[in-house]
PDB file of C-alpha atoms in Angstrom:
ATOM      1  CA  MET A  27       0.000   0.000   0.000  1.00 44.00           C
ATOM      2  CA  LYS A  28       1.418   3.354  -1.053  1.00 60.00           C
ATOM      3  CA  LYS A  29       1.559   6.020   1.641  1.00 72.00           C
ATOM      4  CA  ASP A  30       0.326   9.536   1.071  1.00 89.00           C
ATOM      5  CA  ASN A  31       2.995  12.232   0.719  1.00 91.00           C
ATOM      6  CA  LYS A  32       1.497  13.914   3.751  1.00 94.00           C
ATOM      7  CA  VAL A  33       2.572  10.946   5.891  1.00 95.00           C
ATOM      8  CA  PHE A  34       6.225  11.390   4.924  1.00 96.00           C
ATOM      9  CA  LEU A  35       6.074  15.144   5.401  1.00 97.00           C
ATOM     10  CA  LYS A  36       4.582  14.577   8.856  1.00 97.00           C
ATOM     11  CA  HIS A  37       7.436  12.186   9.671  1.00 97.00           C
ATOM     12  CA  ILE A  38       9.884  14.945   8.754  1.00 98.00           C
ATOM     13  CA  PHE A  39       8.008  17.574  10.761  1.00 98.00           C
ATOM     14  CA  GLU A  40       7.554  15.326  13.809  1.00 98.00           C
ATOM     15  CA  SER A  41      11.197  14.252  13.774  1.00 98.00           C
ATOM     16  CA  ILE A  42      12.293  17.879  13.770  1.00 98.00           C
ATOM     17  CA  ASN A  43       9.973  18.501  16.726  1.00 98.00           C
ATOM     18  CA  PHE A  44      11.532  15.579  18.596  1.00 99.00           C
ATOM     19  CA  ILE A  45      15.054  16.823  17.867  1.00 98.00           C
ATOM     20  CA  GLU A  46      14.113  20.294  19.130  1.00 98.00           C
ATOM     21  CA  LYS A  47      12.657  18.753  22.283  1.00 98.00           C
ATOM     22  CA  TYR A  48      15.718  16.551  22.830  1.00 98.00           C
ATOM     23  CA  THR A  49      18.243  19.357  22.374  1.00 98.00           C
ATOM     24  CA  LYS A  50      16.312  22.270  23.891  1.00 96.00           C
ATOM     25  CA  SER A  51      18.142  22.373  27.215  1.00 96.00           C
ATOM     26  CA  PHE A  52      21.578  21.314  25.961  1.00 98.00           C
ATOM     27  CA  THR A  53      24.587  23.309  24.872  1.00 97.00           C
ATOM     28  CA  LYS A  54      26.814  22.153  22.051  1.00 97.00           C
ATOM     29  CA  THR A  55      29.436  21.035  24.582  1.00 98.00           C
ATOM     30  CA  GLN A  56      26.862  18.964  26.460  1.00 98.00           C
ATOM     31  CA  PHE A  57      25.603  17.464  23.203  1.00 97.00           C
ATOM     32  CA  LEU A  58      29.122  16.463  22.176  1.00 96.00           C
ATOM     33  CA  LYS A  59      29.574  14.618  25.487  1.00 97.00           C
ATOM     34  CA  ASN A  60      26.179  12.895  25.562  1.00 97.00           C
ATOM     35  CA  ILE A  61      26.168   9.711  23.486  1.00 94.00           C
ATOM     36  CA  GLN A  62      22.530   8.941  24.270  1.00 97.00           C
ATOM     37  CA  LEU A  63      21.451  12.352  22.974  1.00 97.00           C
ATOM     38  CA  GLN A  64      23.650  11.958  19.896  1.00 95.00           C
ATOM     39  CA  ASP A  65      22.016   8.600  19.202  1.00 93.00           C
ATOM     40  CA  ALA A  66      18.499  10.027  19.555  1.00 97.00           C
ATOM     41  CA  VAL A  67      19.222  12.973  17.274  1.00 96.00           C
ATOM     42  CA  THR A  68      21.026  10.801  14.739  1.00 93.00           C
ATOM     43  CA  ARG A  69      18.078   8.397  14.581  1.00 94.00           C
ATOM     44  CA  ARG A  70      15.652  11.231  13.921  1.00 96.00           C
ATOM     45  CA  LEU A  71      17.916  12.637  11.189  1.00 95.00           C
ATOM     46  CA  GLU A  72      17.915   9.173   9.611  1.00 92.00           C
ATOM     47  CA  ILE A  73      14.100   9.167   9.660  1.00 95.00           C
ATOM     48  CA  ILE A  74      14.021  12.603   8.028  1.00 96.00           C
ATOM     49  CA  GLY A  75      16.382  11.440   5.291  1.00 92.00           C
ATOM     50  CA  GLU A  76      14.440   8.248   4.700  1.00 92.00           C
ATOM     51  CA  ALA A  77      11.129  10.122   4.497  1.00 95.00           C
ATOM     52  CA  VAL A  78      12.644  12.485   1.918  1.00 95.00           C
ATOM     53  CA  LYS A  79      13.585   9.503  -0.244  1.00 92.00           C
ATOM     54  CA  TYR A  80       9.922   8.462  -0.409  1.00 94.00           C
ATOM     55  CA  LEU A  81       8.693  11.858  -1.569  1.00 95.00           C
ATOM     56  CA  PRO A  82       8.042  11.976  -5.323  1.00 94.00           C
ATOM     57  CA  ASP A  83      10.273  14.043  -7.598  1.00 94.00           C
ATOM     58  CA  GLU A  84       7.218  16.062  -8.609  1.00 94.00           C
ATOM     59  CA  LEU A  85       6.818  17.396  -5.060  1.00 95.00           C
ATOM     60  CA  LYS A  86      10.554  18.041  -4.704  1.00 95.00           C
ATOM     61  CA  LYS A  87      10.643  19.998  -7.964  1.00 96.00           C
ATOM     62  CA  LYS A  88       7.841  22.240  -6.689  1.00 95.00           C
ATOM     63  CA  HIS A  89      10.055  23.159  -3.723  1.00 96.00           C
ATOM     64  CA  PRO A  90      13.565  23.602  -5.147  1.00 95.00           C
ATOM     65  CA  LEU A  91      14.805  25.719  -2.231  1.00 94.00           C
ATOM     66  CA  ILE A  92      14.767  22.660   0.019  1.00 96.00           C
ATOM     67  CA  PRO A  93      18.038  20.718  -0.353  1.00 93.00           C
ATOM     68  CA  TRP A  94      16.341  17.333  -0.834  1.00 94.00           C
ATOM     69  CA  LYS A  95      19.424  15.503  -2.136  1.00 90.00           C
ATOM     70  CA  LYS A  96      21.579  16.832   0.673  1.00 89.00           C
ATOM     71  CA  ILE A  97      19.029  15.696   3.262  1.00 91.00           C
ATOM     72  CA  ALA A  98      18.831  12.194   1.787  1.00 85.00           C
ATOM     73  CA  GLY A  99      22.626  12.110   1.506  1.00 80.00           C
ATOM     74  CA  THR A 100      22.984  12.956   5.180  1.00 78.00           C
ATOM     75  CA  ARG A 101      20.842   9.943   6.002  1.00 73.00           C
ATOM     76  CA  ASP A 102      23.080   7.720   3.879  1.00 68.00           C
ATOM     77  CA  ILE A 103      26.200   8.957   5.651  1.00 70.00           C
ATOM     78  CA  LEU A 104      24.654   8.418   9.079  1.00 71.00           C
ATOM     79  CA  ILE A 105      23.552   4.890   8.197  1.00 64.00           C
ATOM     80  CA  HIS A 106      26.560   3.664   6.233  1.00 61.00           C
ATOM     81  CA  GLU A 107      29.373   5.671   7.783  1.00 65.00           C
ATOM     82  CA  TYR A 108      28.089   5.830  11.341  1.00 60.00           C
ATOM     83  CA  PHE A 109      31.645   5.533  12.671  1.00 64.00           C
ATOM     84  CA  GLY A 110      32.534   8.801  10.993  1.00 68.00           C
ATOM     85  CA  ALA A 111      29.598  10.930  12.136  1.00 79.00           C
ATOM     86  CA  ASP A 112      30.669  14.531  12.659  1.00 86.00           C
ATOM     87  CA  PHE A 113      28.710  15.636  15.703  1.00 90.00           C
ATOM     88  CA  ASP A 114      29.948  19.220  15.426  1.00 90.00           C
ATOM     89  CA  LEU A 115      28.327  19.308  11.996  1.00 88.00           C
ATOM     90  CA  ILE A 116      25.208  17.531  13.257  1.00 91.00           C
ATOM     91  CA  TRP A 117      24.825  20.187  15.967  1.00 94.00           C
ATOM     92  CA  LYS A 118      25.137  22.902  13.324  1.00 92.00           C
ATOM     93  CA  VAL A 119      22.452  21.188  11.219  1.00 92.00           C
ATOM     94  CA  VAL A 120      20.167  20.910  14.258  1.00 95.00           C
ATOM     95  CA  LYS A 121      20.499  24.574  15.182  1.00 96.00           C
ATOM     96  CA  GLN A 122      20.766  26.217  11.759  1.00 94.00           C
ATOM     97  CA  GLU A 123      19.194  24.001   9.097  1.00 93.00           C
ATOM     98  CA  LEU A 124      16.359  22.161  10.827  1.00 95.00           C
ATOM     99  CA  PRO A 125      14.430  25.309  11.815  1.00 97.00           C
ATOM    100  CA  LYS A 126      14.332  26.288   8.122  1.00 96.00           C
ATOM    101  CA  LEU A 127      13.306  22.783   7.063  1.00 96.00           C
ATOM    102  CA  LYS A 128      10.601  22.734   9.728  1.00 98.00           C
ATOM    103  CA  LYS A 129       9.134  25.981   8.410  1.00 97.00           C
ATOM    104  CA  GLN A 130       9.299  24.782   4.796  1.00 97.00           C
ATOM    105  CA  THR A 131       7.755  21.420   5.659  1.00 97.00           C
ATOM    106  CA  LYS A 132       4.944  23.123   7.575  1.00 97.00           C
ATOM    107  CA  GLU A 133       4.218  25.361   4.582  1.00 96.00           C
ATOM    108  CA  ILE A 134       3.959  22.320   2.291  1.00 96.00           C
ATOM    109  CA  LEU A 135       1.758  20.452   4.773  1.00 96.00           C
ATOM    110  CA  ASP A 136      -0.568  23.434   5.055  1.00 95.00           C
ATOM    111  CA  LYS A 137      -1.055  23.426   1.268  1.00 91.00           C
ATOM    112  CA  ILE A 138      -1.880  19.749   0.827  1.00 86.00           C
TER     113      ILE A 138
END
């Protein structure tokens, strides 16, 4: 059974909400020392990347400002090169990129 695009967009949006909740009271230094938090955030980033892969090209082309390939690529790195995860970079993504993606995802969800 094929899932509706809205389901995948909700997975992205909800995962961002979880990451925000997880990291809300942590500094970068605390994040870099907390393996459990790193694991939780990494898992949610994997879910975001996987959900992006299920979105049709048609939807992605309608929203070219979202770096779809980069998001999916991040998931691949986290899954296949887990031993080389750059948690400084992950923190930067969490604090700088995810708020933008959350806003963009919400705008798409509101339209469909």
